[in-house]
Short mmCIF file of C-alpha atoms and ligand atoms in Angstrom, two decimals:
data_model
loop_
_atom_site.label_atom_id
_atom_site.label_comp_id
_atom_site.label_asym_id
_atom_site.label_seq_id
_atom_site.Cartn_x
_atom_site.Cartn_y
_atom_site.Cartn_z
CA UNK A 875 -20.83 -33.61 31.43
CA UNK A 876 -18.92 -30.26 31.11
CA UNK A 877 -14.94 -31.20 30.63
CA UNK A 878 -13.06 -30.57 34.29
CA UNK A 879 -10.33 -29.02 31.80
CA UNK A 880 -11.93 -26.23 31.62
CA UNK A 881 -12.69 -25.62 36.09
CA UNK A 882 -8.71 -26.45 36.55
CA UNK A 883 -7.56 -24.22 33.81
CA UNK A 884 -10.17 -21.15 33.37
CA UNK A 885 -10.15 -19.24 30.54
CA UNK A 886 -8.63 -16.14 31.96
CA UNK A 887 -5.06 -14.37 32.26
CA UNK A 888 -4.56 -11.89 35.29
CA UNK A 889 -1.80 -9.18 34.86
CA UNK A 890 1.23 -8.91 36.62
CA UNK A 891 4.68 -11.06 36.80
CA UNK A 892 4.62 -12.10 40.67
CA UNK A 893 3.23 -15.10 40.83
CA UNK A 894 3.78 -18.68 41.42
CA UNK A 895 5.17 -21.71 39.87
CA UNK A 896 1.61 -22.73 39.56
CA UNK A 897 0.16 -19.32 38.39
CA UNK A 898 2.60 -18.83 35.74
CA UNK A 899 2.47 -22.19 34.57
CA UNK A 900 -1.47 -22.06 33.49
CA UNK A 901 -1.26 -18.81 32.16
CA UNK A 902 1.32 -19.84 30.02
CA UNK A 903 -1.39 -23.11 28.95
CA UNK A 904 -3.99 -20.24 28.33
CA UNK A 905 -1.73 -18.04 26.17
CA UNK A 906 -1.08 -21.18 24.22
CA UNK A 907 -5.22 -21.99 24.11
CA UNK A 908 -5.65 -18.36 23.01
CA UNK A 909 -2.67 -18.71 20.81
CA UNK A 910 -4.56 -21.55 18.72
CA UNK A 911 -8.22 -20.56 19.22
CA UNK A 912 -7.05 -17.53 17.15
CA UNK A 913 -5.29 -19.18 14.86
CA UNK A 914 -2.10 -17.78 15.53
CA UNK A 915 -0.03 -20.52 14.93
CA UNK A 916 -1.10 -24.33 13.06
CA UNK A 917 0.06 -27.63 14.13
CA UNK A 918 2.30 -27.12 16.92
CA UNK A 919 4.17 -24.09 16.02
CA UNK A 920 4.88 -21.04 17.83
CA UNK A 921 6.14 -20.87 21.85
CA UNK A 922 5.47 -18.54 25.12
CA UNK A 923 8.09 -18.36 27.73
CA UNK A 924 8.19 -16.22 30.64
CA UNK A 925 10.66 -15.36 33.45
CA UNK A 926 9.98 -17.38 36.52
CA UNK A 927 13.13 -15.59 38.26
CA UNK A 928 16.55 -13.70 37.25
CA UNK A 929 18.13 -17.31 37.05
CA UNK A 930 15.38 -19.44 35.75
CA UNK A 931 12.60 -19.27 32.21
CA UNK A 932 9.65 -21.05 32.10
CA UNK A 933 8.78 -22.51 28.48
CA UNK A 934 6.62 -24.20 25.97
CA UNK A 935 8.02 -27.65 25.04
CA UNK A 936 8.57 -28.67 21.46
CA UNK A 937 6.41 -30.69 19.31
CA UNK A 938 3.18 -29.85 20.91
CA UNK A 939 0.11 -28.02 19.85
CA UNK A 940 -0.07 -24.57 22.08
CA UNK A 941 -3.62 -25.17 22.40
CA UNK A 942 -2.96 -28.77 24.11
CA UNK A 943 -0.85 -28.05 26.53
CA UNK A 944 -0.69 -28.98 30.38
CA UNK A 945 1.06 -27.00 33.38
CA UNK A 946 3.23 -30.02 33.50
CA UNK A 947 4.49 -29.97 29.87
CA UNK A 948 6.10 -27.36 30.14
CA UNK A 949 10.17 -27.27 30.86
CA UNK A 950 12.50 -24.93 33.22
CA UNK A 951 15.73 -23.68 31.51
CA UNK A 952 18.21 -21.26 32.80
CA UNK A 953 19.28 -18.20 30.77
CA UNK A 954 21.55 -20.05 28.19
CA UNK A 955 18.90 -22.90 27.77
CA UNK A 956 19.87 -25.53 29.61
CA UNK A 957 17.13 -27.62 30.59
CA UNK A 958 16.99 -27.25 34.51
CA UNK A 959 13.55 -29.24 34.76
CA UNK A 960 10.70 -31.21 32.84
CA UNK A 961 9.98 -34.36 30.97
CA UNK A 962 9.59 -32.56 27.62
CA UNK A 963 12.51 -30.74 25.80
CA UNK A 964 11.85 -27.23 24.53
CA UNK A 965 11.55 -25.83 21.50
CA UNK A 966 14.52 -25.12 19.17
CA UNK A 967 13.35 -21.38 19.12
CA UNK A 968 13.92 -20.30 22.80
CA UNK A 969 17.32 -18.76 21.67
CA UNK A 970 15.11 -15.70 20.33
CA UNK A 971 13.49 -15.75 23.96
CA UNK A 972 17.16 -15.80 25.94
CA UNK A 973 18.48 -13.38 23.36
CA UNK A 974 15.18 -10.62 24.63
CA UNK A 975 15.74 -11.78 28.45
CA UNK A 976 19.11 -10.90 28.19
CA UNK A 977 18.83 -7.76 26.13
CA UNK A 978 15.96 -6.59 27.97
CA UNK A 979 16.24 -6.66 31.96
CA UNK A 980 12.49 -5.61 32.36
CA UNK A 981 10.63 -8.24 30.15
CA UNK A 982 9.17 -11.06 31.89
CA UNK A 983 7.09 -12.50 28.98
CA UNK A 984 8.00 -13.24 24.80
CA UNK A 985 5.42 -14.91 22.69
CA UNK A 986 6.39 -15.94 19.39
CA UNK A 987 3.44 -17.40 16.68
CA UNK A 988 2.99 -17.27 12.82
CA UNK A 989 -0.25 -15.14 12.74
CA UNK A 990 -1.41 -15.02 9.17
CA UNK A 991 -1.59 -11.52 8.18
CA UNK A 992 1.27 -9.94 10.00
CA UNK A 993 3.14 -13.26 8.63
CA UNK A 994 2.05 -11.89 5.20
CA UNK A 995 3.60 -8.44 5.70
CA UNK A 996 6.86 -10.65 6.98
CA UNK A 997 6.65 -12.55 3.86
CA UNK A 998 6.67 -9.57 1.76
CA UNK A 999 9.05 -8.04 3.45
CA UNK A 1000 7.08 -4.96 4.81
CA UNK A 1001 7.16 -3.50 7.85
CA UNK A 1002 3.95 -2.00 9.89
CA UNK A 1003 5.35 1.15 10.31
CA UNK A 1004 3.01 3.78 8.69
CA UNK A 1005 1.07 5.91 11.11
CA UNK A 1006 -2.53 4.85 10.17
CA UNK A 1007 -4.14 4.01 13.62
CA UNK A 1008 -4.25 6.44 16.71
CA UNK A 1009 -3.93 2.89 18.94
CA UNK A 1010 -1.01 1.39 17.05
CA UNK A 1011 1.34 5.01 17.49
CA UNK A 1012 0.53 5.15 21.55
CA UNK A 1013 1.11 1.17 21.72
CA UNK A 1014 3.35 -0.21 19.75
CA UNK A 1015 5.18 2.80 17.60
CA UNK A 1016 5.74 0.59 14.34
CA UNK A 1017 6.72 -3.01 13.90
CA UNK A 1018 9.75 -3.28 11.68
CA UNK A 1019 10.89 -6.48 9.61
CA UNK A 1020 13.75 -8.73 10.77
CA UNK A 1021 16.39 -10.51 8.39
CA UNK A 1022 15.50 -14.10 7.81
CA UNK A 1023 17.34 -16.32 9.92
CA UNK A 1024 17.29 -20.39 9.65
CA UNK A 1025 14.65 -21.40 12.77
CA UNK A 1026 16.44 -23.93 14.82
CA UNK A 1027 20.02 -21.92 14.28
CA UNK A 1028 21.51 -19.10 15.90
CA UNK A 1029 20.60 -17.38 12.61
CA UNK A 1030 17.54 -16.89 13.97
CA UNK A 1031 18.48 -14.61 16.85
CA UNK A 1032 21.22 -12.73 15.21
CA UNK A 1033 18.66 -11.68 12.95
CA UNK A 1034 16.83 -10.30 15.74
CA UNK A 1035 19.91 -8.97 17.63
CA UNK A 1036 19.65 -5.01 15.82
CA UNK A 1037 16.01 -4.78 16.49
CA UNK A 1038 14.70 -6.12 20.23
CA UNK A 1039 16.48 -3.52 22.17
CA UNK A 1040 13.76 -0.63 20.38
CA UNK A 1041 10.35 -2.83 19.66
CA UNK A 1042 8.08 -5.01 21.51
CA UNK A 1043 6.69 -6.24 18.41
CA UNK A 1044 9.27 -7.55 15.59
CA UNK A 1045 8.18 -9.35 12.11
CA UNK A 1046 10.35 -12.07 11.46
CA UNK A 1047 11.31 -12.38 7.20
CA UNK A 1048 9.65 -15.27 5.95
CA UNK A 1049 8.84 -16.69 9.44
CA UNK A 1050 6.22 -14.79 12.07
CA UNK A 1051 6.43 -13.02 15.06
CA UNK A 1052 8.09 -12.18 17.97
CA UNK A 1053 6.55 -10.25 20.90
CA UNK A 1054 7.60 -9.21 24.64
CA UNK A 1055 6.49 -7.54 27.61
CA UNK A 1056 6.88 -6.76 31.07
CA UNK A 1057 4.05 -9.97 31.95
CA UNK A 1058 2.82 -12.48 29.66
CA UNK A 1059 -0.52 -10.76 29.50
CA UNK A 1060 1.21 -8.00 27.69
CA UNK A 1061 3.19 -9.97 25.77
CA UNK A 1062 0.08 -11.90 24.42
CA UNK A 1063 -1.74 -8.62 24.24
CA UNK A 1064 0.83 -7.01 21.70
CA UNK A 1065 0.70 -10.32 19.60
CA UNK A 1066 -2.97 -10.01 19.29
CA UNK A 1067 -2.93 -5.60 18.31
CA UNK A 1068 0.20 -6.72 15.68
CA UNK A 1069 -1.95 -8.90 13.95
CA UNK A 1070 -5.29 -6.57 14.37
CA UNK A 1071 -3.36 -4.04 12.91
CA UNK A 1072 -1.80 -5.95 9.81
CA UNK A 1073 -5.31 -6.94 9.25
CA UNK A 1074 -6.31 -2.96 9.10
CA UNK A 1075 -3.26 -2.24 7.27
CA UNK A 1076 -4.23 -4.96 4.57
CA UNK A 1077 -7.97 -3.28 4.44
CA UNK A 1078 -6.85 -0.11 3.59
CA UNK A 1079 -4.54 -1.11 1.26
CA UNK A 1080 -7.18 -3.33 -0.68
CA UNK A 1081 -9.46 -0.08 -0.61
CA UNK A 1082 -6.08 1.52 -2.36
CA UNK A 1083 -5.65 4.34 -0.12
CA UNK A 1084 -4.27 5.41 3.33
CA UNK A 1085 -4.52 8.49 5.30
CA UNK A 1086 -1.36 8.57 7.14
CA UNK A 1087 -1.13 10.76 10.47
CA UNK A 1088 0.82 14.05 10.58
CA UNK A 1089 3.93 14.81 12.50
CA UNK A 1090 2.22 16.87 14.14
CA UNK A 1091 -0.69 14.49 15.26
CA UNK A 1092 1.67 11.48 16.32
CA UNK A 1093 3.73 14.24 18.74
CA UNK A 1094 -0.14 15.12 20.60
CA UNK A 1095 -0.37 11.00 20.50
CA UNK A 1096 3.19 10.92 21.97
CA UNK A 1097 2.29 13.33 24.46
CA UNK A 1098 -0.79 11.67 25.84
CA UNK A 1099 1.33 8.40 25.93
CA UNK A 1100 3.35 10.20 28.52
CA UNK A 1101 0.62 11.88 30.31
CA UNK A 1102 -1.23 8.53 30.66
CA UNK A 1103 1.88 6.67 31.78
CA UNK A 1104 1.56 3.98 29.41
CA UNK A 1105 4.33 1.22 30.13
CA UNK A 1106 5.71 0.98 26.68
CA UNK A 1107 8.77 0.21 25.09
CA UNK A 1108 8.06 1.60 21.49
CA UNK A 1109 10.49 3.64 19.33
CA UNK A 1110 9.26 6.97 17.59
CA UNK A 1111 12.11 8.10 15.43
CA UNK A 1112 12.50 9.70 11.69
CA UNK A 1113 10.80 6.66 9.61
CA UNK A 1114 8.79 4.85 12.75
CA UNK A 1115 6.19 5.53 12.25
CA UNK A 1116 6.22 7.08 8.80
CA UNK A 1117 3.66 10.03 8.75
CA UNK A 1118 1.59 12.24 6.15
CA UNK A 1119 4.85 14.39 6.61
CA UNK A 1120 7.39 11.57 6.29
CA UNK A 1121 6.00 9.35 3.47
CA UNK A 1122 7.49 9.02 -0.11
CA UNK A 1123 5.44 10.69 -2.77
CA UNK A 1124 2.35 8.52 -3.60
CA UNK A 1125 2.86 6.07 -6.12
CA UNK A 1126 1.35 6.60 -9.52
CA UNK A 1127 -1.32 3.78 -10.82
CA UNK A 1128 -2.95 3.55 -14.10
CA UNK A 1129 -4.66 1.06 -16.17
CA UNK A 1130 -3.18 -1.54 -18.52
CA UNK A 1131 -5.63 0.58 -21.50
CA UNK A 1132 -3.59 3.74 -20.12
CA UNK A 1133 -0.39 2.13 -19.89
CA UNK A 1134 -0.66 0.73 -23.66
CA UNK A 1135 -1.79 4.46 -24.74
CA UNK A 1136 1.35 5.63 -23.16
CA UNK A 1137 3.90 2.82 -24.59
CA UNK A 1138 1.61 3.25 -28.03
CA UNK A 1139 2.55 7.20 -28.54
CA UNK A 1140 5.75 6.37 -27.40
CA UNK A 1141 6.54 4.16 -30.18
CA UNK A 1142 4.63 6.20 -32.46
CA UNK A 1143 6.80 9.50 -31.61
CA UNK A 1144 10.07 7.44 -32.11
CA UNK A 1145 8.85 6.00 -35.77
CA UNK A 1146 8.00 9.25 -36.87
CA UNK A 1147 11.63 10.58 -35.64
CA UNK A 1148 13.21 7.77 -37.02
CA UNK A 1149 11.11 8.48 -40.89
CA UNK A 1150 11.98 12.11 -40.58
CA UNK A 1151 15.73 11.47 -40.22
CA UNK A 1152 16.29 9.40 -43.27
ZN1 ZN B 384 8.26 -20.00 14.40
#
């Protein structure tokens, strides 16, 4: 017999912030079942929170898996995270949320998870900020890297306080990611391209070599972005994104053969000095 689970809570996530208690409650359980199909987040990491009114956040609770949870797990805060409603408690992290609520009158939505590959780049430290994809320029401009911060502290959103008034999408050092958007469709949406794109960024930099836009091809992208009317919050500035135009000189590679060759002569040259001084 198919599971009634899936009849109360269908698989699908309209767009749009005005909507009900109700509403807004099971598309925050789908974000979360999407969340975790995708492997976004393991255990029960990660949380989704959205703005119910200008007073009031709906939440994931802590200690749950995303892709487990039920309209009436999650919990009501106001804007400084009091708990207003619910039997659950939520999750240490919703100071990052408050912090882009407060910062950012028109976002309704954040999602934060620990997808693998754009966690990777957050790891190392490196930002997704070259101008490689045509898609990433018009939606999202670049993703930069935020400061570690201590999850569970205020560390956490002090180290987000430079960067969520510019970006929609933010890598968090040696932690995940943190997303926003006018409705949590959005918001989930611009989770999903950060990690598509890490995961294109990481192929082309296994195949060793990246074509970056032009200046001159991200201003005709930039362009269209405004004839379309896209709803977008991303930063174009000097470095974001960096373009064929922008980019440091190429790095120069050789193999460990080559590079003994080089140290070899190099030796070579100063022994012969060294026998032709004394
Ligand atoms: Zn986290």
């Amino acid at each position: 017999m198919p599971s009634t689970e899936v009849h109360l809570y269908p698989d699908s996530l309209s767009p749009g912030a005005l909507k009900t208690e109700d509403e807004h409650r099971r598309d925050i359980c789908t974000a979360g079942r999407w969340i975790h199909e995708r492997a976004y987040v393991a255990s029960t990491d990660g949380n989704i929170s959205l703005r119910l009114d200008p007073r009031r956040i709906l939440t994931s609770p802590t200690g749950i898996s995303k892709g487990m949870m039920a309209p009436d797990d999650l919990v009501v805060t106001d804007l400084d995270g009091h708990k207003l409603s619910g039997r659950r408690n939520p999750s240490s992290e919703l100071g990052m949320h408050l912090l882009i609520y407060k910062r950012r009158p028109e976002v309704n939505a954040v999602c934060h998870a620990h997808p693998p590959v754009a966690t990777g780049y957050a790891a190392a430290g490196i930002p997704l900020n070259k101008a490689i994809l045509c898609e990433l320029v018009l939606s999202l401009g670049c993703v930069p890297v935020a400061r570690y911060g201590t999850p569970g502290t205020p560390e956490l959103a002090e180290a987000l306080e430079p960067l969520v008034q510019s970006y929609d999408a933010i890598l968090m050092a040696n932690h995940g990611v943190v997303t926003c958007g006018p409705d949590l469709l959005t918001a989930f949406f611009r989770m999903e391209t950060t990690e598509h794109f890490a995961r294109v960024a990481l192929v082309s930099e296994l195949l060793g070599k990246q074509v970056l836009l032009s200046g001159g091809d991200v201003e005709k992208l930039l362009a269209a972005r405004t004839r379309y009317g896209l709803q977008t919050g991303a930063t174009v500035g000097p470095d974001c994104p960096v373009t064929s135009d922008t980019a440091a000189p190429e790095r120069i590679t050789m193999t460990r053969r080559e590079l003994e060759a080089l140290v070899d002569e190099a030796v070579q040259k100063a022994l012969e000095k060294d026998r032709q001084q004394r």
